[in-house]
């Protein structure tokens, strides 16, 4: 799998890349419940399309290695993430440290009132393909933003319905 935290390769993956995408949703639920639903890693398969998520190492907390495999027909994308920060119920940080997807990501929960939480999901990917990847990003970004936003909206609905965690 991936290099453990502390190696040069992991440190490189930890630096923000130029492919930046953010999604935000308001969830009608307390931050504690929203945070617990997000960190129920295997349940992300319920709201991230075409994706199966599992904990490969650890208990899902800080230091754990999470694997998300997205398959659409014959195309398969494996995303390996090291959990680098867990601050319940406010923030969880990961570093995507696989071969293709690399860079930090963070999910923040902000309690707005007793039963409403703003969720912000932010990713800073290293773009593969050098200059070609940087040129392609403006074309790919809208699809990335849309898919992240739609997944987060589905997540919010499932939390509100009591179907997550």
Short mmCIF file of C-alpha atoms in Angstrom, two decimals, residues 40-158:
data_model
loop_
_atom_site.label_atom_id
_atom_site.label_comp_id
_atom_site.label_asym_id
_atom_site.label_seq_id
_atom_site.Cartn_x
_atom_site.Cartn_y
_atom_site.Cartn_z
CA UNK A 40 -18.11 5.75 9.38
CA UNK A 41 -15.71 5.10 6.51
CA UNK A 42 -17.30 1.96 5.04
CA UNK A 43 -20.67 3.73 4.92
CA UNK A 44 -19.25 6.26 2.45
CA UNK A 45 -20.07 3.59 -0.12
CA UNK A 46 -23.73 4.54 0.52
CA UNK A 47 -23.30 8.08 -0.75
CA UNK A 48 -20.21 8.23 -2.99
CA UNK A 49 -21.33 6.86 -6.38
CA UNK A 50 -19.68 3.73 -7.81
CA UNK A 51 -17.31 3.58 -4.83
CA UNK A 52 -16.49 0.97 -2.17
CA UNK A 53 -14.65 2.20 0.91
CA UNK A 54 -12.84 0.15 3.54
CA UNK A 55 -10.42 0.60 6.39
CA UNK A 56 -7.19 -1.17 5.42
CA UNK A 57 -5.12 -0.40 8.53
CA UNK A 58 -6.13 0.89 11.94
CA UNK A 59 -9.50 1.60 13.49
CA UNK A 60 -10.57 4.46 11.21
CA UNK A 61 -9.00 7.07 13.50
CA UNK A 62 -5.80 9.02 13.20
CA UNK A 63 -3.07 7.03 11.47
CA UNK A 64 -5.51 4.68 9.74
CA UNK A 65 -5.26 3.86 6.04
CA UNK A 66 -8.53 4.06 4.10
CA UNK A 67 -9.03 2.69 0.59
CA UNK A 68 -11.76 3.90 -1.76
CA UNK A 69 -12.15 2.04 -5.05
CA UNK A 70 -14.32 3.66 -7.72
CA UNK A 71 -15.29 1.45 -10.65
CA UNK A 72 -17.26 2.54 -13.69
CA UNK A 73 -17.34 -0.29 -16.19
CA UNK A 74 -13.77 -1.40 -16.83
CA UNK A 75 -12.28 1.85 -15.44
CA UNK A 76 -11.07 1.50 -11.84
CA UNK A 77 -9.61 4.26 -9.67
CA UNK A 78 -8.01 3.31 -6.34
CA UNK A 79 -7.71 6.12 -3.77
CA UNK A 80 -5.60 5.49 -0.68
CA UNK A 81 -5.95 7.96 2.19
CA UNK A 82 -4.05 8.24 5.45
CA UNK A 83 -6.12 9.81 8.25
CA UNK A 84 -3.86 12.53 9.66
CA UNK A 85 -6.18 14.50 11.94
CA UNK A 86 -9.33 13.68 13.86
CA UNK A 87 -10.86 16.46 15.97
CA UNK A 88 -14.43 15.38 16.75
CA UNK A 89 -16.93 16.77 16.00
CA UNK A 90 -15.21 19.50 14.02
CA UNK A 91 -12.62 18.22 11.57
CA UNK A 92 -11.09 15.19 9.92
CA UNK A 93 -8.05 15.50 7.69
CA UNK A 94 -6.63 12.98 5.24
CA UNK A 95 -3.74 12.77 2.82
CA UNK A 96 -4.45 11.02 -0.47
CA UNK A 97 -1.25 9.01 -0.87
CA UNK A 98 -1.88 6.58 -3.72
CA UNK A 99 -0.22 6.42 -7.11
CA UNK A 100 -2.67 8.66 -8.96
CA UNK A 101 -4.63 10.63 -6.34
CA UNK A 102 -2.34 12.62 -4.06
CA UNK A 103 -2.80 15.62 -1.81
CA UNK A 104 -4.51 16.71 1.40
CA UNK A 105 -8.22 16.85 2.07
CA UNK A 106 -10.30 18.07 5.00
CA UNK A 107 -13.90 17.84 6.12
CA UNK A 108 -15.08 20.50 8.57
CA UNK A 109 -18.31 20.50 10.54
CA UNK A 110 -19.51 23.82 11.95
CA UNK A 111 -22.50 23.74 14.30
CA UNK A 112 -24.86 26.53 13.20
CA UNK A 113 -27.46 25.98 15.86
CA UNK A 114 -28.61 22.96 17.85
CA UNK A 115 -29.75 20.89 14.88
CA UNK A 116 -27.99 22.41 11.86
CA UNK A 117 -24.43 21.84 10.75
CA UNK A 118 -22.50 23.30 7.86
CA UNK A 119 -20.24 20.72 6.22
CA UNK A 120 -17.32 21.84 4.05
CA UNK A 121 -15.33 19.23 2.13
CA UNK A 122 -12.13 20.58 0.59
CA UNK A 123 -9.49 18.74 -1.49
CA UNK A 124 -6.16 19.95 -2.91
CA UNK A 125 -5.12 17.29 -5.46
CA UNK A 126 -1.77 17.06 -7.22
CA UNK A 127 -2.69 17.00 -10.89
CA UNK A 128 -1.20 14.04 -12.77
CA UNK A 129 0.27 14.49 -16.23
CA UNK A 130 2.40 17.58 -15.63
CA UNK A 131 1.56 20.49 -17.91
CA UNK A 132 -1.15 18.48 -19.69
CA UNK A 133 -2.87 17.83 -16.36
CA UNK A 134 -2.76 21.53 -15.48
CA UNK A 135 -4.24 22.41 -18.87
CA UNK A 136 -6.99 19.79 -18.50
CA UNK A 137 -7.98 20.82 -14.96
CA UNK A 138 -10.24 23.76 -15.97
CA UNK A 139 -12.21 21.30 -18.13
CA UNK A 140 -12.30 18.58 -15.46
CA UNK A 141 -12.95 20.88 -12.47
CA UNK A 142 -16.70 21.45 -13.06
CA UNK A 143 -17.34 17.70 -13.12
CA UNK A 144 -15.25 17.21 -9.99
CA UNK A 145 -17.10 20.02 -8.20
CA UNK A 146 -20.50 18.70 -9.29
CA UNK A 147 -19.79 15.10 -8.27
CA UNK A 148 -18.38 16.14 -4.88
CA UNK A 149 -21.36 18.43 -4.24
CA UNK A 150 -23.90 15.77 -5.26
CA UNK A 151 -22.23 13.17 -3.03
CA UNK A 152 -22.25 15.58 -0.09
CA UNK A 153 -25.94 16.41 -0.67
CA UNK A 154 -26.78 12.69 -0.64
CA UNK A 155 -24.73 12.32 2.53
CA UNK A 156 -26.76 15.12 4.14
CA UNK A 157 -30.08 13.53 3.17
CA UNK A 158 -29.01 10.15 4.59
#
